[in-house]
PDB file of C-alpha atoms in Angstrom:
ATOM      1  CA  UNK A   1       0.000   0.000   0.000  1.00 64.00           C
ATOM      2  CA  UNK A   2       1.265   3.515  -1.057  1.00 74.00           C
ATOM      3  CA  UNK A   3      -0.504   5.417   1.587  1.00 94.00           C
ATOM      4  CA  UNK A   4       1.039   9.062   1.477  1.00 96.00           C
ATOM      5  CA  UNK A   5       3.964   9.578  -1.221  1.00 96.00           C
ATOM      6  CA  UNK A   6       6.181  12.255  -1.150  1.00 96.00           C
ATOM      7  CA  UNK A   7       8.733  13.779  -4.230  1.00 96.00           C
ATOM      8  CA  UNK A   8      10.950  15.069  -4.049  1.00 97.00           C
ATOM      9  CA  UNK A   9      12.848  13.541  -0.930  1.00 96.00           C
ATOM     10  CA  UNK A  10      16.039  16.265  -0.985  1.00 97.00           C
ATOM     11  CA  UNK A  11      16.199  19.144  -2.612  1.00 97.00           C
ATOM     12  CA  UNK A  12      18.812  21.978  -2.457  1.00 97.00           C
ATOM     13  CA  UNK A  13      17.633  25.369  -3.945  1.00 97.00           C
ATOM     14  CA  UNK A  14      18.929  28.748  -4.297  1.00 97.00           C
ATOM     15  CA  UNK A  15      17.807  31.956  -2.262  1.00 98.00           C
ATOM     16  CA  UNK A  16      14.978  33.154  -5.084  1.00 97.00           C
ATOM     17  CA  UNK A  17      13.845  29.791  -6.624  1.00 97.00           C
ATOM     18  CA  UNK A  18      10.787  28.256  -6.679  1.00 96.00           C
ATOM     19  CA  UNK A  19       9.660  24.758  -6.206  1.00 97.00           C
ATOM     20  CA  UNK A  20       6.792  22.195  -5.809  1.00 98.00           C
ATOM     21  CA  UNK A  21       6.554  19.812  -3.310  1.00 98.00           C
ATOM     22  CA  UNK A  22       3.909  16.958  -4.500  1.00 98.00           C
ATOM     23  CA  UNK A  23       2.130  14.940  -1.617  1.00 98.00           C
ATOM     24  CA  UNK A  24      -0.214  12.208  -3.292  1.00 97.00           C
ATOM     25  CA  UNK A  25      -2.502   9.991  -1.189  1.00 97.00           C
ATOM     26  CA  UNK A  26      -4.460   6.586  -2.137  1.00 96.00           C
ATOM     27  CA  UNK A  27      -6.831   6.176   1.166  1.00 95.00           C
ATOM     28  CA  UNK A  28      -9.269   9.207  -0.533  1.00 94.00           C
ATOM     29  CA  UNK A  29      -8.978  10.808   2.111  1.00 94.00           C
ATOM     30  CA  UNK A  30     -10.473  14.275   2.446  1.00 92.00           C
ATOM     31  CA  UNK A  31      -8.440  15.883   4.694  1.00 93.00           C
ATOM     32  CA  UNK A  32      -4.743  16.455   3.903  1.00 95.00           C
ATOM     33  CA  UNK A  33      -1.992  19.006   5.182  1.00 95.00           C
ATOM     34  CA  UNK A  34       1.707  19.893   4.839  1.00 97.00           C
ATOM     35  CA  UNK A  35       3.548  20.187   8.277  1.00 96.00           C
ATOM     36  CA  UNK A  36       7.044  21.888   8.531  1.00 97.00           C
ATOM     37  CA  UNK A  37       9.585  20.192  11.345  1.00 95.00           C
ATOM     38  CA  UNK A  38      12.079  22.271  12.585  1.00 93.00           C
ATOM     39  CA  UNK A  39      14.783  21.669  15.391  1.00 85.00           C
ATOM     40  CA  UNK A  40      12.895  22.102  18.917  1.00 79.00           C
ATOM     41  CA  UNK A  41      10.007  23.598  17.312  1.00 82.00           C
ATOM     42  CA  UNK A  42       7.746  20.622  16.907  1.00 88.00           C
ATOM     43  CA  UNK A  43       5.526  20.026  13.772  1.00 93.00           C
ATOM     44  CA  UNK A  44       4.068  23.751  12.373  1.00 94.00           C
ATOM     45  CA  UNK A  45       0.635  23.370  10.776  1.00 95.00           C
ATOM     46  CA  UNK A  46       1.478  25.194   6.785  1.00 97.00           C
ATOM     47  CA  UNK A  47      -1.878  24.712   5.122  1.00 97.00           C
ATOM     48  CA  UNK A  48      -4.586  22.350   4.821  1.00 95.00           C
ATOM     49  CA  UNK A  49      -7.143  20.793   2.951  1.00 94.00           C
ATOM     50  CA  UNK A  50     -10.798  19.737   3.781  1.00 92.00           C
ATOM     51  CA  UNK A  51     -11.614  18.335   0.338  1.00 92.00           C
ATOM     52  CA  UNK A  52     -10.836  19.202  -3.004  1.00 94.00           C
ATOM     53  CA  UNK A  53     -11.280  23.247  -4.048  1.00 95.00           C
ATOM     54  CA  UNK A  54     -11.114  24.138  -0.367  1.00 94.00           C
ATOM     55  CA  UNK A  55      -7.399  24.964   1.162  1.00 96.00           C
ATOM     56  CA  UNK A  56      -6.890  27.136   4.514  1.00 94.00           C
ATOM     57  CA  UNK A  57      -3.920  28.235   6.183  1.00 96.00           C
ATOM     58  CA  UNK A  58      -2.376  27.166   9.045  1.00 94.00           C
ATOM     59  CA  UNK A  59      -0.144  28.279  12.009  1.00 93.00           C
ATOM     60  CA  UNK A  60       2.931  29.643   9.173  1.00 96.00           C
ATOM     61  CA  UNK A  61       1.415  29.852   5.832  1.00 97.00           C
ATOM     62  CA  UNK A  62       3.103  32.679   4.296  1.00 96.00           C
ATOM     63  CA  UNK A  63       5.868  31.849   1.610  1.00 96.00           C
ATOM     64  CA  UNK A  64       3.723  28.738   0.536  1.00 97.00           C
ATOM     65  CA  UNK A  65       1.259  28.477  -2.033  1.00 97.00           C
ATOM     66  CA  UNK A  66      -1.491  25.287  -2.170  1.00 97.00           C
ATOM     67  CA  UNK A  67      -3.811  24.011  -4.283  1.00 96.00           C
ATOM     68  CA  UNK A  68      -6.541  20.861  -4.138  1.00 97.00           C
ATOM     69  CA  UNK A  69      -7.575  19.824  -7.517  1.00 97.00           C
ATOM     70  CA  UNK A  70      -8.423  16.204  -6.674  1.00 96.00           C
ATOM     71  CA  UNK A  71      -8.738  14.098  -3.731  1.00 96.00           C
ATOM     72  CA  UNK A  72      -5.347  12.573  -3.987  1.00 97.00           C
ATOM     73  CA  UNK A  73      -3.299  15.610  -4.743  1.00 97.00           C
ATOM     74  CA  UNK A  74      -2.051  18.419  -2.497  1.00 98.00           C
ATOM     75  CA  UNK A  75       1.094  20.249  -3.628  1.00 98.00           C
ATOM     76  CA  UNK A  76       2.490  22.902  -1.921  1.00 98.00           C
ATOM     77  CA  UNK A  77       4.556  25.434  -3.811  1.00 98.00           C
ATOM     78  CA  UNK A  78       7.092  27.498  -2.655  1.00 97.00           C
ATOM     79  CA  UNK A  79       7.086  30.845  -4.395  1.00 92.00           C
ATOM     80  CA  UNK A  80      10.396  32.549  -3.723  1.00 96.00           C
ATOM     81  CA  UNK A  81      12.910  30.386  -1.574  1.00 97.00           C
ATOM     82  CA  UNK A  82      14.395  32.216   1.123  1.00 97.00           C
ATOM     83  CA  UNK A  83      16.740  30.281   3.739  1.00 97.00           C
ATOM     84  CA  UNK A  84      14.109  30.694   6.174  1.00 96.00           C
ATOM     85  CA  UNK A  85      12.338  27.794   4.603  1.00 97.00           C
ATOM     86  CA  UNK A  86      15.138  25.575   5.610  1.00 97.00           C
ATOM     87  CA  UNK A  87      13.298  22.407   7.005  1.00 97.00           C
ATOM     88  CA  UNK A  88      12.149  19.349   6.276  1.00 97.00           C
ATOM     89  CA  UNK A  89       8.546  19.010   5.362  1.00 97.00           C
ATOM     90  CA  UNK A  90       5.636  16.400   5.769  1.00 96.00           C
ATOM     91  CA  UNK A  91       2.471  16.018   4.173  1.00 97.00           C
ATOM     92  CA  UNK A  92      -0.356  14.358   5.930  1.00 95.00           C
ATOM     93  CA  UNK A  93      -3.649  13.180   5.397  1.00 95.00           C
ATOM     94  CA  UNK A  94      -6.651  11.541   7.247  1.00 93.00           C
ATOM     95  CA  UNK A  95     -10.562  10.756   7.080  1.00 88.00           C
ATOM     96  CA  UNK A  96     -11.061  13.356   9.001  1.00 80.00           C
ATOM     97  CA  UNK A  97     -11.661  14.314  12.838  1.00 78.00           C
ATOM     98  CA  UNK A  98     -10.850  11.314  15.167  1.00 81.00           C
ATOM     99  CA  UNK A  99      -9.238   9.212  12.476  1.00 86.00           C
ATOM    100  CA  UNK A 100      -5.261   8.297  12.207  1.00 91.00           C
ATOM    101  CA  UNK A 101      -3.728  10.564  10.092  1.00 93.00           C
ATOM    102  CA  UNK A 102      -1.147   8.811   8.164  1.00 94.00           C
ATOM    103  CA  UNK A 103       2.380  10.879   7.095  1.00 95.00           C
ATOM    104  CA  UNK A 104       4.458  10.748   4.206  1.00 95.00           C
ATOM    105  CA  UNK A 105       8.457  10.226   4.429  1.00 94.00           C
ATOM    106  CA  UNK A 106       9.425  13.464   4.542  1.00 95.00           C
ATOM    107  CA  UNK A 107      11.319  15.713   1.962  1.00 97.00           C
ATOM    108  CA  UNK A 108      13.765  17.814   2.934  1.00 96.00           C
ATOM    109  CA  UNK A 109      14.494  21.150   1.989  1.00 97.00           C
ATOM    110  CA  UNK A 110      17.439  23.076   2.062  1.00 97.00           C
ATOM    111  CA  UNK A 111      17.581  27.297   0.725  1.00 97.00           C
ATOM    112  CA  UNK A 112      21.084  28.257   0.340  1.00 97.00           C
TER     113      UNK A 112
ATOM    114  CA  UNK B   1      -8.611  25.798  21.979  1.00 83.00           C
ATOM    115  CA  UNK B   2      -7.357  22.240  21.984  1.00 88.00           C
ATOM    116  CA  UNK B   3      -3.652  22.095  23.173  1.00 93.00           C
ATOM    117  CA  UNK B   4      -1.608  19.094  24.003  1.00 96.00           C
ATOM    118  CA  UNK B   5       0.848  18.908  26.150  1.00 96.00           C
ATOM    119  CA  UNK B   6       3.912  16.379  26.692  1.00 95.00           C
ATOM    120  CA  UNK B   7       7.125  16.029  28.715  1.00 90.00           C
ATOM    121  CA  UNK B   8      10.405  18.085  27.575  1.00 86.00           C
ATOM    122  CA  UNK B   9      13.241  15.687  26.491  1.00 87.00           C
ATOM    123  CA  UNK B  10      15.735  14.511  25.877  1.00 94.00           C
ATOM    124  CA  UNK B  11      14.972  10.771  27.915  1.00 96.00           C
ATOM    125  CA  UNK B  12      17.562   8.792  28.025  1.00 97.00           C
ATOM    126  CA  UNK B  13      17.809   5.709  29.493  1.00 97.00           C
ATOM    127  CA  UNK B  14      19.635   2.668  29.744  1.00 97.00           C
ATOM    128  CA  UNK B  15      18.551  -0.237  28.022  1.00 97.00           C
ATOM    129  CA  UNK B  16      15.707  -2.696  29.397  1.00 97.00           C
ATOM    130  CA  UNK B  17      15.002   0.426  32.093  1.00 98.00           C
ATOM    131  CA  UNK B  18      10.867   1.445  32.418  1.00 98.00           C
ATOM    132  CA  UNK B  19       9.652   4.227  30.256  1.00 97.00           C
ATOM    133  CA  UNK B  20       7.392   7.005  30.909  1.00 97.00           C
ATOM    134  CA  UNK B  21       6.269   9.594  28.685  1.00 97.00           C
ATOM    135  CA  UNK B  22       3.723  11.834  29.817  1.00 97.00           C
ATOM    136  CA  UNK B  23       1.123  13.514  27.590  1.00 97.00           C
ATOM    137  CA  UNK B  24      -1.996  15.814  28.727  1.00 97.00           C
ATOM    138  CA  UNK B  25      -4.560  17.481  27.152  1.00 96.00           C
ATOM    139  CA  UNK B  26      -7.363  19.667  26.583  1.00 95.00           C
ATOM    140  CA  UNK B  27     -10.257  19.750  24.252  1.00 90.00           C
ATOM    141  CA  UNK B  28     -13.447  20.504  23.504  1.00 83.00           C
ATOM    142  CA  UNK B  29     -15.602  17.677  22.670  1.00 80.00           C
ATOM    143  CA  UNK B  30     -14.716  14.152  22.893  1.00 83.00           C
ATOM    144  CA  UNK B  31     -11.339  13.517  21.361  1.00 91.00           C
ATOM    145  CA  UNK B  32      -9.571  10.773  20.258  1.00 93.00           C
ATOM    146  CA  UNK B  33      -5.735   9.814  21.384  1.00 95.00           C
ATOM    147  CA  UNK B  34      -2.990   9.353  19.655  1.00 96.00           C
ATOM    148  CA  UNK B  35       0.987   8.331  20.536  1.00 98.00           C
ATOM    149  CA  UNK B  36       2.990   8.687  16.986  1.00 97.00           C
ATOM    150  CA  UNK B  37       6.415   7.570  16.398  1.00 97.00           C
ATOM    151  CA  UNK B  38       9.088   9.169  14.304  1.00 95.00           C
ATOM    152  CA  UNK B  39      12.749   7.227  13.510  1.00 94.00           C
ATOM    153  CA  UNK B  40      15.542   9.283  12.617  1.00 90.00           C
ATOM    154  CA  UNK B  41      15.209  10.132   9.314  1.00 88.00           C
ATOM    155  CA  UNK B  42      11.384   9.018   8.705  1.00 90.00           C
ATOM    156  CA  UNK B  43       8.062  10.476   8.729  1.00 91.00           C
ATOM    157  CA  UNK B  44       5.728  10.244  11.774  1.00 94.00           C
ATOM    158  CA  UNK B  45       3.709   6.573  11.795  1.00 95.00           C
ATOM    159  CA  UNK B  46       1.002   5.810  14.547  1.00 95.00           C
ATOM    160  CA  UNK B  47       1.938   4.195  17.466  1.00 97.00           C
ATOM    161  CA  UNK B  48      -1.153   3.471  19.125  1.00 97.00           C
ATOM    162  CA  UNK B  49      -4.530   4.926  19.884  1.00 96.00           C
ATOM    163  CA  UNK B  50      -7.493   5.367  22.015  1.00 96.00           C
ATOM    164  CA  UNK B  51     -10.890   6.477  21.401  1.00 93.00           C
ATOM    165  CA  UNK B  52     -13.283   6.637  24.422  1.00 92.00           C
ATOM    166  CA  UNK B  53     -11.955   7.069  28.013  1.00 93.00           C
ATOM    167  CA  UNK B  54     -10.774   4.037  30.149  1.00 95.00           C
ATOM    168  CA  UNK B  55      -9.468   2.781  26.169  1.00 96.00           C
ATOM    169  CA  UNK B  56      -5.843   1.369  26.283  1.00 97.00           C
ATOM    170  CA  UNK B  57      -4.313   1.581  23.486  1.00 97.00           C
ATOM    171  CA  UNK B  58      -1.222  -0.990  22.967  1.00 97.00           C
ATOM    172  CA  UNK B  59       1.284  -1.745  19.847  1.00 97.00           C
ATOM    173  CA  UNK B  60       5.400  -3.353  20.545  1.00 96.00           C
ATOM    174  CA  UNK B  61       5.380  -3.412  24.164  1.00 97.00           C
ATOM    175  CA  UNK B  62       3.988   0.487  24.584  1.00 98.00           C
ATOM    176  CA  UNK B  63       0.786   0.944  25.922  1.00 98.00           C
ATOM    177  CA  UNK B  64      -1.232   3.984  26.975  1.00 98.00           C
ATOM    178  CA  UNK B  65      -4.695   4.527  28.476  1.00 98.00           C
ATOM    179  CA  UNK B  66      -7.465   7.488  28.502  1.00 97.00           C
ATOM    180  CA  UNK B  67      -7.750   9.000  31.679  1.00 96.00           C
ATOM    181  CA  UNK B  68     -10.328  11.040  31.254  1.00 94.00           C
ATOM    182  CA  UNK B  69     -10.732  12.342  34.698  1.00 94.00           C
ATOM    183  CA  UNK B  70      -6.565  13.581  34.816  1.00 95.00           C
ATOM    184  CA  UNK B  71      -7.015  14.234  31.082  1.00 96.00           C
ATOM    185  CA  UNK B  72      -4.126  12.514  30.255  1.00 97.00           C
ATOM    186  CA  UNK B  73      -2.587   9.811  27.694  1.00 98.00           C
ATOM    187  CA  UNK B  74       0.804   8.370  29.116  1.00 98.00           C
ATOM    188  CA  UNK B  75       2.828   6.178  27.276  1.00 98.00           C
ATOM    189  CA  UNK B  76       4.837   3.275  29.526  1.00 98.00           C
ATOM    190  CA  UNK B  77       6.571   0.378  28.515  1.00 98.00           C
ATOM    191  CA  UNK B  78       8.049  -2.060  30.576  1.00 97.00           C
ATOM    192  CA  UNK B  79      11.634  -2.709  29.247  1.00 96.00           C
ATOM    193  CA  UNK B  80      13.011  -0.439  26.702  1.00 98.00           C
ATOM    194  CA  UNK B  81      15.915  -1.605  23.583  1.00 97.00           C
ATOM    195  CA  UNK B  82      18.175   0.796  21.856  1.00 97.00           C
ATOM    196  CA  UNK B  83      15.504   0.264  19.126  1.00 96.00           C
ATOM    197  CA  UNK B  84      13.325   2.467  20.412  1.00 97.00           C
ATOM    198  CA  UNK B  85      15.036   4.994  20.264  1.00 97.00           C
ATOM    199  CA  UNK B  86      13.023   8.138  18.419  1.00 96.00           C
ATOM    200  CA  UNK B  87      11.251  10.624  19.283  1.00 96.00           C
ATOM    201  CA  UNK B  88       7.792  10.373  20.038  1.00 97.00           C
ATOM    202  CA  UNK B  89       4.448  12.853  19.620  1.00 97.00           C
ATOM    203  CA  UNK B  90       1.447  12.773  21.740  1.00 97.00           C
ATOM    204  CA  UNK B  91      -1.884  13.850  19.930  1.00 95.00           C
ATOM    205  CA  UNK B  92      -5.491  14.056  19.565  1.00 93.00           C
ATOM    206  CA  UNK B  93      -8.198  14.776  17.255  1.00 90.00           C
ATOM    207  CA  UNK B  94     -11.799  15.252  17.827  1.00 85.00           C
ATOM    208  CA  UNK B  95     -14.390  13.705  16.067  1.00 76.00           C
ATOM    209  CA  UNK B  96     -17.119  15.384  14.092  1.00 70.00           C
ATOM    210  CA  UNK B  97     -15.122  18.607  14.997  1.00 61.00           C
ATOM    211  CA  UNK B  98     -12.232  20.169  13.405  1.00 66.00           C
ATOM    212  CA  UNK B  99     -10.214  18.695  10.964  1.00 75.00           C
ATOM    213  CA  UNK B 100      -7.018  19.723  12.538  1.00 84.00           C
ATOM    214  CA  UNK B 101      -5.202  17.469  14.936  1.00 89.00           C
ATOM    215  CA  UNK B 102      -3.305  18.728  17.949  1.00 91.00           C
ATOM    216  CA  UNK B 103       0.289  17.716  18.467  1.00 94.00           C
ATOM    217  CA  UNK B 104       2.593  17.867  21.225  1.00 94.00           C
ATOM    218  CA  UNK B 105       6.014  18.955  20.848  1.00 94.00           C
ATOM    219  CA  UNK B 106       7.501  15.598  20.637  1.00 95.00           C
ATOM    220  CA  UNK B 107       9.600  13.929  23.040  1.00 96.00           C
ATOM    221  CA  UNK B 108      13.073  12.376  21.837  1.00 95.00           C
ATOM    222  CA  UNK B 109      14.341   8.965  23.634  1.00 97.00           C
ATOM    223  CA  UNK B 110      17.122   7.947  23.707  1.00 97.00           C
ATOM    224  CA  UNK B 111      18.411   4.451  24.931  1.00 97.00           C
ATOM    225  CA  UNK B 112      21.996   3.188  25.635  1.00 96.00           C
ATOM    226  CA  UNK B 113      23.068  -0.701  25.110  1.00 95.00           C
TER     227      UNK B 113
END
């Protein structure tokens, strides 16, 4: 089972670039998010999904772009890379309130 | 709002020693529980869970159980190996509410041979 899936798993980019992160699910699941993980800092809450066509922001949103054309895809775009964005980053997604939510692998990101 | 709320690590202990993590919480509503693991190097993967209060939840030796009346989740297991060594969230999620689940801040553990 695929579950969540991930691409790209590293990536170095350059103060300016921009990038898309792609987070694919096969559980149709409705809800699905993108976390950032930082040192001591716990998991951040980016932006999230409720279903397809509806995206919100979360706890540090700005810098990131998302969109939810279909169930299975959520990919979250970084629009100007600044080292800020540093991190490693996890998409997530679950059934919805009270359910497991299941992670991808991680892919992580580093602005130089 | 919903907040969850875990013991400051690092833990380190030797190997085959009793673990404790402790994890509280508040919510509104009735919320599910949650203990995720995360590897060095991976993403998070559930541990074990609980839905309803007096619910233990149990998965490789861990086991944790809904106290509803302390509001808490913690996560024990008897005899620890350098394999477990991770760090580990506490979490809930409420059902028919929002969305959003509620992490902790993650607790690392560390064991020694």
């Amino acid at each position: 089972n695929a579950g969540v899936t991930q691409t790209p798993k590293f990536q170095v980019l350059k103060t300016g670039q921009s990038m898309t992160l792609q987070c694919a699910q096969d559980m149709n699941h409705e809800y699905m998010s993108w976390y950032r993980q930082d040192p001591g800092m716990g998991l951040r809450l980016i932006h999230y999904s409720v279903g397809a066509g509806i995206t919100d922001q979360g706890e540090v949103p700005n810098g990131y772009n998302v969109s939810r054309s279909t169930t299975e895809d959520f990919p979250l775009r970084l629009l100007s890379a600044a080292p800020s964005q540093t991190s490693v980053y996890f998409c997530a997604s679950s059934g919805g309130g009270g359910n497991t939510i299941y992670f991808g692998e991680g892919s992580w990101l580093t602005v130089v | 709002g919903d907040s969850v709320t875990q013991m400051e690590g690092p833990v380190t202990l030797s190997e085959e020693a009793f673990l404790t993590i402790n994890c509280t919480y508040t919510a509104t509503g009735y919320p599910s529980l949650f203990w995720y693991v995360q590897y060095p190097g991976e993403g998070l993967q559930l541990l074990l869970k609980a839905t309803k209060a007096d619910d233990k939840g149990s998965n490789k030796g861990f086991e944790a159980t809904y106290r509803k009346e302390t509001t808490s989740f913690h996560l024990e297991k008897g005899s620890v190996q350098v394999s477990d060594s991770a760090v580990y969230f506490c979490a809930l999620s409420v059902s028919g509410g929002s969305y959003i689940p509620t992490f902790g801040r993650g607790t690392s553990l560390i064991v020694h041979p």
